[in-house]
Coordinates of C-alpha atoms and ligand atoms in Angstrom, one line a residue:
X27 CA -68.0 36.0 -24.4
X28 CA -66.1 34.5 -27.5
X29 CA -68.5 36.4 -29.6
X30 CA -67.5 39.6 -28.2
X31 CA -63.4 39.4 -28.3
X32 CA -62.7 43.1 -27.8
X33 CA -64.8 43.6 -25.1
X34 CA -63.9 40.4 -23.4
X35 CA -60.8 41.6 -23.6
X36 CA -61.4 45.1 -22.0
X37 CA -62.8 43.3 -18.8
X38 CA -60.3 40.6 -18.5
X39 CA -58.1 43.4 -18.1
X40 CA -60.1 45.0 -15.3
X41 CA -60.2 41.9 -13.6
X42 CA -55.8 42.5 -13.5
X43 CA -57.0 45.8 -11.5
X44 CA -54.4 48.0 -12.9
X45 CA -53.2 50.7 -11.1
X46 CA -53.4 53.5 -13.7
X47 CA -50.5 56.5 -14.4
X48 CA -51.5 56.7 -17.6
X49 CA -54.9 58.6 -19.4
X50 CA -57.9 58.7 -18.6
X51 CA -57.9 60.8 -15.9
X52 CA -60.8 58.6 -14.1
X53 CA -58.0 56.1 -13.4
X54 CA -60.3 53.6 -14.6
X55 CA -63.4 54.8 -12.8
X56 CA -61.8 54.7 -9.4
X57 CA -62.7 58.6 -8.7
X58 CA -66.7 57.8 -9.2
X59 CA -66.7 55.4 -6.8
X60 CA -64.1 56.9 -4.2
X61 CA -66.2 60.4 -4.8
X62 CA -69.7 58.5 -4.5
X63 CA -71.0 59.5 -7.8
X64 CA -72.2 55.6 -8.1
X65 CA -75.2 56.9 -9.5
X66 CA -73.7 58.1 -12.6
X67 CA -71.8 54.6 -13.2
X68 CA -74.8 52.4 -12.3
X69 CA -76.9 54.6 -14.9
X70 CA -74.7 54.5 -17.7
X71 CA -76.7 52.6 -20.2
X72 CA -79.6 54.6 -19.2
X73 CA -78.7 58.1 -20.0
X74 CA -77.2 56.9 -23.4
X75 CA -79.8 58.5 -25.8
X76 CA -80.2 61.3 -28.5
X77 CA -81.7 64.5 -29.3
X78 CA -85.3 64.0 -28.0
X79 CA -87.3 66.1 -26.1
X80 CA -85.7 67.1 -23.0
X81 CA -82.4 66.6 -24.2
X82 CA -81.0 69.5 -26.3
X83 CA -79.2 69.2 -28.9
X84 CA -75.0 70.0 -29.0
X85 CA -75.3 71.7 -32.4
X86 CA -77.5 74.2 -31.1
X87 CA -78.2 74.3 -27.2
X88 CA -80.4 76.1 -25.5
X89 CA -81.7 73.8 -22.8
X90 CA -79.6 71.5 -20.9
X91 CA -76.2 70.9 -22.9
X92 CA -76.3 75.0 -22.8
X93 CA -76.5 75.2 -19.2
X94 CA -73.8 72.7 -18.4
X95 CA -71.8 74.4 -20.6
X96 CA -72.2 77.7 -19.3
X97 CA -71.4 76.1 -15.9
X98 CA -68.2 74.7 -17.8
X99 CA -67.3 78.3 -19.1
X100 CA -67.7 80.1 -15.4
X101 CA -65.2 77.2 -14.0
X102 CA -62.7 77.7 -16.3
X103 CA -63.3 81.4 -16.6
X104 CA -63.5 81.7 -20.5
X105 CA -66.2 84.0 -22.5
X106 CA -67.3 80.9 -24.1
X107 CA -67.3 77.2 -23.5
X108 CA -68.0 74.4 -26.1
X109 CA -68.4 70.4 -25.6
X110 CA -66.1 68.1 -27.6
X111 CA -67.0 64.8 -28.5
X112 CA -64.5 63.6 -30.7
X113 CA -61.6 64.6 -28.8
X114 CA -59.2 67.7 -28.5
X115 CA -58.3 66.3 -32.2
X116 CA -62.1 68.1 -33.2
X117 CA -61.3 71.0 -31.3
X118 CA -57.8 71.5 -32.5
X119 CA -59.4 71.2 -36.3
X120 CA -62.0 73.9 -35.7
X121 CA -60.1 76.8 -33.8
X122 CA -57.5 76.3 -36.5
X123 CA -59.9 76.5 -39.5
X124 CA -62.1 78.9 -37.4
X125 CA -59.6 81.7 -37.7
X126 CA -57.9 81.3 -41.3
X127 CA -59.4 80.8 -44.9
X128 CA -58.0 78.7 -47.3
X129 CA -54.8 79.6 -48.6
X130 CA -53.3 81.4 -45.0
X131 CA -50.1 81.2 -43.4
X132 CA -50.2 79.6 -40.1
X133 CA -47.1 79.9 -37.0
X134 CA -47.1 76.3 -35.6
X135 CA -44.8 74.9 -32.5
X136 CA -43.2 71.8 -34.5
X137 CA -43.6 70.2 -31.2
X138 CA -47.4 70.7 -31.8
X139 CA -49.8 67.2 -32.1
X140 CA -50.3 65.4 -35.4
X141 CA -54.0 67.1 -35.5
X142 CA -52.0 70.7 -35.5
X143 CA -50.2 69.4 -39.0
X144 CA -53.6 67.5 -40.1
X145 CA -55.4 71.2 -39.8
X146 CA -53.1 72.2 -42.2
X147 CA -54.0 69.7 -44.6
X148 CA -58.1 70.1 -43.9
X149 CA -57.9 74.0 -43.7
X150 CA -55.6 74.4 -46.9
X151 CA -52.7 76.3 -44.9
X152 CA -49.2 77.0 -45.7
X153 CA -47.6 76.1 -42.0
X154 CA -44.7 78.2 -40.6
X155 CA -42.4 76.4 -38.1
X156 CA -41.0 77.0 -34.7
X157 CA -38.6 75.2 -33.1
X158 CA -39.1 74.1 -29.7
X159 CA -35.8 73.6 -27.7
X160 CA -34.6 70.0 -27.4
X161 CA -33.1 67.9 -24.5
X162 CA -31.6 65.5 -26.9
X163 CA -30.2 63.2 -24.4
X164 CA -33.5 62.3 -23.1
X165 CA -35.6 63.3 -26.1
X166 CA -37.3 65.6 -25.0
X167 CA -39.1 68.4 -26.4
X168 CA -38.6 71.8 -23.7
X169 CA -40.0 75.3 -24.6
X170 CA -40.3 78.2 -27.3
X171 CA -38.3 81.1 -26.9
X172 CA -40.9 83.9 -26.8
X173 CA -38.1 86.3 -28.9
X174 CA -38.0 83.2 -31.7
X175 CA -41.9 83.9 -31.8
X176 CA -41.5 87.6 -32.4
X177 CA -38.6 86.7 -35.2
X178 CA -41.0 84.4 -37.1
X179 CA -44.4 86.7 -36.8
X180 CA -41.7 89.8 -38.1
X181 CA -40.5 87.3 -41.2
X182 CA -44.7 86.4 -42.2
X183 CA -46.6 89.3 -41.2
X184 CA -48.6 88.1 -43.4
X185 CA -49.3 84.6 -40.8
X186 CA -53.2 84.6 -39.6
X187 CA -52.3 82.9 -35.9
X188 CA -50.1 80.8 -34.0
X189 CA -50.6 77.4 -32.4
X190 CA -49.1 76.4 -29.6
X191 CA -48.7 73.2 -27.3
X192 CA -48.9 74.2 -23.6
X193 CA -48.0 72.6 -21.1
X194 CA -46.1 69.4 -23.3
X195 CA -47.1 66.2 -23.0
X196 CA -43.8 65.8 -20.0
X197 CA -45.4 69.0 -18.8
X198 CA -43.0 71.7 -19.8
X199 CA -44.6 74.4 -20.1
X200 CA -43.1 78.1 -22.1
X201 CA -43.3 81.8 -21.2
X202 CA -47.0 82.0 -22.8
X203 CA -47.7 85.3 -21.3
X204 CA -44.8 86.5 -22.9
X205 CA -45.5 85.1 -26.1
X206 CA -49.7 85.8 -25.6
X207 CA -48.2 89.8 -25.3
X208 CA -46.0 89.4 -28.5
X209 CA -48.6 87.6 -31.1
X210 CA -51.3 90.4 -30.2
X211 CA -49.2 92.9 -30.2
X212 CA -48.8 91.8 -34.0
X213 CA -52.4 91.9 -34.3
X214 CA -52.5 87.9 -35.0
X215 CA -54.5 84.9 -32.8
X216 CA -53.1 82.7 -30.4
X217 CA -54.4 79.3 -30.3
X218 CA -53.4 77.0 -27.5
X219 CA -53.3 73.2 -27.7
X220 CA -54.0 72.5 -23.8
X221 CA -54.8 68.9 -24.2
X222 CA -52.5 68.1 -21.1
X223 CA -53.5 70.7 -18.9
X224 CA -57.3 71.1 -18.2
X225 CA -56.6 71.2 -14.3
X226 CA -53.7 73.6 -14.1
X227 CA -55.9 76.2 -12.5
X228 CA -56.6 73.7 -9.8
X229 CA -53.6 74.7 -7.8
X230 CA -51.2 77.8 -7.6
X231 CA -48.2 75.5 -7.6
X232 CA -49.3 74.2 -11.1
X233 CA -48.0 76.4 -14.1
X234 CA -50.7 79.0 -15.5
X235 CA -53.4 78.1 -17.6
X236 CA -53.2 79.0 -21.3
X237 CA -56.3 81.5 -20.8
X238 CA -54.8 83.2 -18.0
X239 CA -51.8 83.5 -19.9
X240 CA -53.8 85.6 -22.7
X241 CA -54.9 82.5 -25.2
X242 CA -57.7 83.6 -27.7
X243 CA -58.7 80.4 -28.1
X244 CA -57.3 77.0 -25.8
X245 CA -58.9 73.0 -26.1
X246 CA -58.4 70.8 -23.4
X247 CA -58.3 67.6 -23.4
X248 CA -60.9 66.8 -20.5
X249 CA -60.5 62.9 -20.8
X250 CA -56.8 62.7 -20.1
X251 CA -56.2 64.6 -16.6
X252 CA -59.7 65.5 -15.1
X253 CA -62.4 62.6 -14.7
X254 CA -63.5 62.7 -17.8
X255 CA -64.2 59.7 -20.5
X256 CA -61.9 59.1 -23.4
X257 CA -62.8 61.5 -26.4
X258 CA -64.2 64.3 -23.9
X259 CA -62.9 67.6 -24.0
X260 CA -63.6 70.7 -24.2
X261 CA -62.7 74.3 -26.0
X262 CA -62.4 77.7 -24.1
X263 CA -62.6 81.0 -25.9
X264 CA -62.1 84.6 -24.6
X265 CA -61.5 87.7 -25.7
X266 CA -62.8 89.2 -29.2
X267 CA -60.3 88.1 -31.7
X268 CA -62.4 84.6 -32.8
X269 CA -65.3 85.0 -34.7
X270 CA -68.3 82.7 -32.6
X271 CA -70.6 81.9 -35.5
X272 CA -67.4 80.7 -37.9
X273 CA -66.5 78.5 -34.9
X274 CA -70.1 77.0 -34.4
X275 CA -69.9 75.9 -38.1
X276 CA -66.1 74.3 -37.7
X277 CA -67.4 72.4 -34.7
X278 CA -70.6 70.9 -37.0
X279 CA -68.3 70.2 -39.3
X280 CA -65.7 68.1 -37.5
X281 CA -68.0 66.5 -34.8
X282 CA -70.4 63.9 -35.6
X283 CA -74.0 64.7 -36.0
X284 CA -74.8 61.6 -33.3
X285 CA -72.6 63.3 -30.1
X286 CA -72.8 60.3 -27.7
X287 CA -74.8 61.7 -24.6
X288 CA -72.6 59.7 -22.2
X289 CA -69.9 61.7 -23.0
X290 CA -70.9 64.8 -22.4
X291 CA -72.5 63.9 -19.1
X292 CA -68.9 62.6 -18.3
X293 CA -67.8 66.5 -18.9
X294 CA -70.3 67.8 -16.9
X295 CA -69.4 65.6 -14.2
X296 CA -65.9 66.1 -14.3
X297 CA -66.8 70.0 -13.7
X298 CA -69.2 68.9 -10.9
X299 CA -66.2 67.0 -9.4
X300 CA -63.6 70.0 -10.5
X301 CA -65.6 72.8 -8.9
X302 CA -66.7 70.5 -5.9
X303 CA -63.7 68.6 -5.0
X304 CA -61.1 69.2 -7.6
X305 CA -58.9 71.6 -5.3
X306 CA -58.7 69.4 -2.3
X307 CA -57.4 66.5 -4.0
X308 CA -55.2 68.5 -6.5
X309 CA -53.8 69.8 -2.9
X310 CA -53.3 66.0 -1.9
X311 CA -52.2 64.9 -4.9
X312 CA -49.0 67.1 -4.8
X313 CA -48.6 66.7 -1.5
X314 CA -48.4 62.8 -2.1
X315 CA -45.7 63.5 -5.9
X316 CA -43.9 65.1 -3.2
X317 CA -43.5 62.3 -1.0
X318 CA -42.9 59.8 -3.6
X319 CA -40.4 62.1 -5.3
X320 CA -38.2 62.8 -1.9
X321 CA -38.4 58.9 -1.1
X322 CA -37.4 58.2 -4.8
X323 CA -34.4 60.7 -4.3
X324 CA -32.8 58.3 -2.1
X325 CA -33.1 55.3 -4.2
X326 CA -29.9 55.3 -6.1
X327 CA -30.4 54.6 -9.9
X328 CA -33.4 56.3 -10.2
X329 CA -33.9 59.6 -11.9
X330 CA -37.0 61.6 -11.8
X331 CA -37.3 64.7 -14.1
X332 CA -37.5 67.6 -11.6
X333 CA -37.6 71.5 -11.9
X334 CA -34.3 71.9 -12.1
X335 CA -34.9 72.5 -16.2
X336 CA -36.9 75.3 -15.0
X337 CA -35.8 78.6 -16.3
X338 CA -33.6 77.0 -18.8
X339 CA -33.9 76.4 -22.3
X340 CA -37.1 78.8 -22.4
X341 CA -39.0 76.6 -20.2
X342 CA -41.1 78.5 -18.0
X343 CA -42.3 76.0 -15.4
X344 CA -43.4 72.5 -14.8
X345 CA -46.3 70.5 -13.7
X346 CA -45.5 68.4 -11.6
X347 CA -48.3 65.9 -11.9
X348 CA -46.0 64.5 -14.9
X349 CA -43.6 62.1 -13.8
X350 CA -40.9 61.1 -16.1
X351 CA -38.9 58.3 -14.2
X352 CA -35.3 57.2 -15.6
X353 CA -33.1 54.2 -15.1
X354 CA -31.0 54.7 -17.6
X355 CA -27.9 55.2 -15.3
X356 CA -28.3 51.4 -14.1
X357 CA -29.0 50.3 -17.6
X358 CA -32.8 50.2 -17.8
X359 CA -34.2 51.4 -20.5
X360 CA -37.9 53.3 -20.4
X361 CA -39.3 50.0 -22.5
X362 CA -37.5 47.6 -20.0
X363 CA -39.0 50.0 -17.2
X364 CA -42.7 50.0 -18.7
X365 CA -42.6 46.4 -19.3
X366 CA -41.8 45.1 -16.0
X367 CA -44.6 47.7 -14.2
X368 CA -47.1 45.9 -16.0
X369 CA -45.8 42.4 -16.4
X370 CA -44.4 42.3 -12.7
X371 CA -46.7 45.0 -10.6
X372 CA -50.0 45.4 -12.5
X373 CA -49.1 49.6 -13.0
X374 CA -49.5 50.7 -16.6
X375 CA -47.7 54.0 -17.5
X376 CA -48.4 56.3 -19.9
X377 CA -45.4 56.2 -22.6
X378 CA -42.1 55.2 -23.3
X379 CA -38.7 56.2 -24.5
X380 CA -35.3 54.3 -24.6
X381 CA -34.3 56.8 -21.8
X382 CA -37.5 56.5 -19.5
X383 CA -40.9 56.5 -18.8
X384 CA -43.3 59.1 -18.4
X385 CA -46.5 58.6 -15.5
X386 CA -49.2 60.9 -15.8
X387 CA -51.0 61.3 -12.3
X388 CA -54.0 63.1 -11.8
X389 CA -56.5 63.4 -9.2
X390 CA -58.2 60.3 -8.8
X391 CA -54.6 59.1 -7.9
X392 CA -54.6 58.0 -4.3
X393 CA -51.8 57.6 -1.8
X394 CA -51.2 53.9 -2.2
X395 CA -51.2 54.2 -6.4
X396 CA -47.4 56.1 -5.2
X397 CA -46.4 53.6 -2.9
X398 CA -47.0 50.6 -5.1
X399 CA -45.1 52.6 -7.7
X400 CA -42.5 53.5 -5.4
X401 CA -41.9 49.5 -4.2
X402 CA -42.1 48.4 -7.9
X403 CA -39.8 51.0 -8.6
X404 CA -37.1 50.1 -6.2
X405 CA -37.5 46.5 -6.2
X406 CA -36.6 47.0 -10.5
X407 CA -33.3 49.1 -9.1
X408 CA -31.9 46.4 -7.1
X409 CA -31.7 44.5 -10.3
X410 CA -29.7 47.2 -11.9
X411 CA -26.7 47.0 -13.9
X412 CA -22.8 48.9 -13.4
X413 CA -23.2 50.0 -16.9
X414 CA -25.8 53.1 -18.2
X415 CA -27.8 52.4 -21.4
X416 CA -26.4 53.5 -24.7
X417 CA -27.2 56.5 -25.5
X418 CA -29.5 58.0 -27.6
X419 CA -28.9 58.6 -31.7
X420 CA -28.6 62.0 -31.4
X421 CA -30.6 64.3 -34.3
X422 CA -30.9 68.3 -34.9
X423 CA -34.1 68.8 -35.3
X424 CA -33.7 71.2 -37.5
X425 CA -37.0 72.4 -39.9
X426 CA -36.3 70.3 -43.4
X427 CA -37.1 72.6 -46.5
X428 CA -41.1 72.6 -47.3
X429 CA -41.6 72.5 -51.2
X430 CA -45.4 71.5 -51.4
X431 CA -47.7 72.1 -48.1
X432 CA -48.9 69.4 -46.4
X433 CA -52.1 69.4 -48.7
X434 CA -50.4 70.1 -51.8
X435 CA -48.3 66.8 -50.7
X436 CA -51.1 64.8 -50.0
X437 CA -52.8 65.0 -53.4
X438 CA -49.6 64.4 -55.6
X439 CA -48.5 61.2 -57.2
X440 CA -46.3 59.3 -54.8
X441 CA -44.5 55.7 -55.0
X442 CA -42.9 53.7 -52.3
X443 CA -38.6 53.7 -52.0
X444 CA -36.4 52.7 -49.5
X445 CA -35.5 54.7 -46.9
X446 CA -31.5 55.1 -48.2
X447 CA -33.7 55.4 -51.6
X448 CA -35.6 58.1 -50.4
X449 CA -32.8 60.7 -49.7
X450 CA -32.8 64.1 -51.5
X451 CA -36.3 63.1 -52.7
X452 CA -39.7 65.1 -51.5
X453 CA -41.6 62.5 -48.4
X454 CA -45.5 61.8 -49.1
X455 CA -45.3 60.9 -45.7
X456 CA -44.8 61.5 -41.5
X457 CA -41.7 60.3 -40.3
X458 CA -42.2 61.0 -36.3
X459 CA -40.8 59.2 -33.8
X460 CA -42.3 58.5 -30.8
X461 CA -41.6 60.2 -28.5
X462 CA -40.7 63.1 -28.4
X463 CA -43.1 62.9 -31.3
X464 CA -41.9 65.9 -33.3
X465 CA -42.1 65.1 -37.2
X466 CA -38.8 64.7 -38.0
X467 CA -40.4 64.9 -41.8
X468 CA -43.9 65.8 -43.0
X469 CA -45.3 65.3 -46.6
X470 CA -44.0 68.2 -48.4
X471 CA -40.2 68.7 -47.3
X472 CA -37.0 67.3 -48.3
X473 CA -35.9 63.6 -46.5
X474 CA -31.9 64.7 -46.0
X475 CA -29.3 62.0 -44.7
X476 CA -29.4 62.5 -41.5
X477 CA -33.3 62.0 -41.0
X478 CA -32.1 58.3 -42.8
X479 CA -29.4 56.8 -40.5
X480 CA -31.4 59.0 -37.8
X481 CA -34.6 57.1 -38.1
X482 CA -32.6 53.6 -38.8
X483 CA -30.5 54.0 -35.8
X484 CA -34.2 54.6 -34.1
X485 CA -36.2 51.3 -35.6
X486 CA -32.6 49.2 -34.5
X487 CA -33.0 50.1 -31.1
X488 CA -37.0 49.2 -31.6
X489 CA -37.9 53.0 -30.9
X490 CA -41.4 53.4 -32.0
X491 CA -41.3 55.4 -35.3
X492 CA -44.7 56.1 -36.4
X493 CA -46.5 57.9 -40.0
X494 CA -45.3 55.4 -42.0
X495 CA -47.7 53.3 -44.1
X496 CA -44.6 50.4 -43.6
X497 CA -45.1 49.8 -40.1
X498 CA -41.5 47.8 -40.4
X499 CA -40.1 51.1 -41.2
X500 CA -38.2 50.2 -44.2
X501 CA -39.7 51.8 -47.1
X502 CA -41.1 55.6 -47.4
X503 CA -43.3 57.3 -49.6
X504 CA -41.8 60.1 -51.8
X505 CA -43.5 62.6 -54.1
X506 CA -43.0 61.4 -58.0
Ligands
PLP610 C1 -50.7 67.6 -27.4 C2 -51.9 66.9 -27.9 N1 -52.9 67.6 -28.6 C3 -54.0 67.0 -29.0 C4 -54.2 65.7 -28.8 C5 -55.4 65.1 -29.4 O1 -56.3 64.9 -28.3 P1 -57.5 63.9 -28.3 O2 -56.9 62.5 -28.1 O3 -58.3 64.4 -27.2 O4 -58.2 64.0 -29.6 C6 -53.2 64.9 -28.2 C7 -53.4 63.5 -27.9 O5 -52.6 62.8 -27.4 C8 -52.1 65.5 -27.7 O6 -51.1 64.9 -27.0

C-alpha cells in the first residue's frame, strides 16, 4: 500500500471509525448500510462508466440521467432540475453567468462563498455588496436586512440579479420571502446559494427552502447534508425569469465533459432515500438535537448556539441541524475543542473558530453519534478553566472601496509587500479569514489599517486566514 500513500491514508482513517459531524452527509457511508442500500456500495466500481449506450449523456439527457432528474425536480418541487458534478462551485458559476452578460452589475451577500466572488471574475461582473449583520464576538456572519436589499437595488437599478447565501454555513437563515418579493418587484433575479440546505423541506420545523421562498434560481449542495458523495449537487430553477437554453450552455461550460457516473447515481440515490425515508429520520434527527441540546444545557461551561438570535439582527430562523458548541467561558477555544474530539474521542467536526466549533448533523446521524458527543463533550468541561478565552480582535466589516473589479484586478501587474507595506495600496489578492469567511479584502479594493493589525491580530492567535499566496500570512499582493 506504500505505492498508493493517499489512498492508504484514506482507509487507515476508516479503520479510526470516526464518528462524523462534519460533510458528507453520508457520514461516511453509514446511511447505505443502516438504510440497506448495500447494493449500491458493493457495486461501486461497476456502474463507474461513460456515455455508451444505455447510459445517456448529462449534457443532453433524454434517457436515464433525464428521468432521474425529473424525479429530482418533482421532489424538490422546481420547474427544472439539473445534475452537478463538480460541486455547488459549477452551479454557482453557471446561474451567475446564466443571467448577466459581460460587463453587468451584480448584488452579492459579502457573506456569499468564494465561487460567488470567482463568478465575478469568470462572468466579467462589476459586484455590488451587501452587508450581512455580524455577531463579532463569536464571528459570526447573521442575516441581510431585506430594507438594505431594497436600498442597494434603488442605488443600481441598473444591477442584473442578486445572490444570496441561504441558510449560512451556522444555519442562519434571512427573511428571503421578504427579500424574493422586493428583487422582483424591481424586475431583477434572485439567485440563491443553498449549498447548506438541500433538506430544509424535510421538516416544518426547518427554515423554508430558498424556492418556496420565491428563488428564481437555488444550487444545493447535495454532498454536504443529504447522502450524497462529495462534489454532488444539484441546481433547482422555477419560475420564468432564467433563460433554460443560456443555462444548458453555462453548465457545458463549467462541468467536465467526463461527469463521473458514480456521482450522479449517488444524487439519485440520495433522492431515492429523501423521498423514501428522508422525513422519518429528519423527524428523529431533531428529536435526538433536542435531547442532546437539553442535556448539554445542564452541563455548565458549555454553550450551544440556540434560537434565541432568532428575530434579531435580520435573522429569520435557524436550522437546527447546525450545531455550534462553545467553551469559551471555561477557556477552551473552538481549535482546543476540535482537537481533542478527534485526538481523544474519534468525532471529527466540521470547522473551527477561536470561539467554538461548528457540527453539522444530518440524517444518517444516529442516536449514539449524540451521546458520544455529549460524553466527549462533558468529559472536555471538567477540565475547564476559571478564566474565559480572550476575546476576539474585533473588525467592522465594513465594504473597502472597489477601484478595479475582481477581473480587472486579476489581470493587472501586481508585486508582493508586506502586510504593514501594503496599507493604502490596491490588494491583488483575498484576505478572508476563516471563519466567518467573509473577504475582509478582495483584488480590486483598498487594504486600510485596520484590515492590517486586524488580520495580524488573527494569524497571532493561529486563526486560519486564507487567499493569500503566503500561506505564513506575511506578505500580500498589491496592484503596481
Ligand atoms: C455557502 C457555500 N456555497 C458554495 C460552496 C461550494 O460548494 P461545493 O463544495 O459543492 O462546490 C460552499 C462550499 O463549502 C459553501 O459553503
Amino acid at each position: 500500500m506504500k505505492e498508493t500513500p493517499f489512498l492508504h491514508q484514506l482507509l487507515k482513517l476508516k479503520e479510526e471509525n470516526i464518528t462524523s459531524f462534519h460533510v458528507p452527509g453520508h457520514k461516511n457511508g453509514k446511511i447505505f448500510e443502516s438504510l440497506l442500500y448495500k447494493n449500491f456500495k458493493e457495486n461501486l466500481v461497476h456502474i463507474d462508466t461513460t456515455e455508451i449506450m444505455g447510459t445517456d449523456n448529462l449534457h443532453q439527457p433524454m434517457e436515464v440521467i433525464k428521468q432521474a432528474q425529473e424525479r429530482a425536480k418533482e421532489t424538490f418541487k422546481s420547474k427544472e432540475t439539473f445534475f452537478l458534478v463538480n460541486g455547488s462551485t459549477a452551479g454557482v458559476y453557471s446561474m451567475i453567468m446564466a443571467v448577466t452578460n459581460p460587463g453587468d452589475k451584480i448584488i452579492i451577500g459579502r457573506n456569499c462563498h468564494k465561487s460567488v466572488f470567482n463568478a465575478t471574475i469568470l462572468g466579467n461582473l462589476t459586484p455590488v455588496y451587501l452587508n450581512p449583520s455580524m455577531d463579532v464576538e463569536r464571528g459570526l456572519a447573521l442575516g441581510i436586512s431585506p430594507k438594505e436589499v431594497e436600498k442597494t437595488l434603488m442605488q443600481h437599478p441598473d444591477v442584473r440579479a442578486v445572490i444570496l447565501t441561504y441558510p449560512t454555513y451556522h444555519g442562519f437563515t434571512s427573511d428571503l420571502k421578504k427579500i424574493a418579493e422586493i428583487v422582483h418587484s424591481h424586475g431583477k433575479i434572485l439567485l440563491v446559494d443553498e449549498a447548506h440546505g438541500a433538506h430544509l423541506d424535510l421538516s416544518e420545523d426547518l427554515p423554508m427552502p430558498a424556492l418556496a421562498c420565491g428563488a428564481d434560481a437555488v444550487v444545493q449542495s447535495t454532498h454536504k447534508t443529504l447522502p450524497a458523495f462529495t462534489q454532488s449537487s444539484m441546481l433547482h430553477v422555477q419560475g420564468d425569469r432564467i433563460n433554460l437554453d443560456k443555462l444548458r450552455f453555462m453548465l457545458q461550460l463549467h462541468q467536465s465533459s467526463s461527469p463521473s457516473y458514480i456521482l450522479m447515481a449517488s444524487l439519485d440515490l440520495a433522492v431515492t432515500i429523501y423521498n423514501e425515508k428522508g422525513k422519518e429520520l429528519m423527524k428523529q434527527l431533531l428529536e435526538n438535537i433536542r435531547d442532546f441540546k437539553q442535556q448539554l444545557s445542564k452541563q455548565k461551561g458549555i454553550e450551544v448556539l440556540d434560537r434565541n438570535l432568532v428575530g434579531k439582527n435580520y435573522i429569520k430562523d435557524m436550522d437546527p441541524t447546525k450545531l455550534w458548541i462553545s467553551m469559551a467561558a471555561i477557556g477552551i477555544s473552538g481549535y482546543e475543542l476540535e482537537k481533542r474530539l478527534r485526538t481523544e474521542f474519534q468525532i471529527q467536526v466540521e470547522l473551527s473558530n477561536l470561539y467554538g466549533t461548528l457540527a453539522i448533523t444530518s440524517i444518517a446521524n444516529k442516536k449514539q453519534d449524540f451521546n458520544k458527543l455529549y460524553d466527549a463533550l462533558s468529559s472536555i468541561a471538567e477540565e475547564g478553566k476559571e478564566e474565559k478565552i480572550e476575546e476576539l480582535p474585533s473588525f467592522a466589516y465594513t465594504v473597502p472601496k472597489q477601484v478595479y473589479t475582481p477581473r480587472e484586478a486579476l489581470y493587472k501587474n501586481k508585486r508582493s509587500v508586506t502586510l504593514e507595506e501594503g496599507i493604502g495600496h490596491i490588494s491583488g489578492e483575498y484576505l478572508i479569514p476563516y471563519p466567518p469567511g467573509i473577504p475582509i479584502v478582495l483584488p480590486g479594493e483598498r487594504i486600510t489599517e485596520e484590515m492590517i493589525t486586524y488580520v495580524q491580530a488573527m494569524v497571532k492567535k493561529g486563526m486560519e486566514v486564507v487567499g493569500l499566496k503566503d500561506i505564513n500570512c506575511r506578505t500580500i499582493e498589491i496592484i503596481d
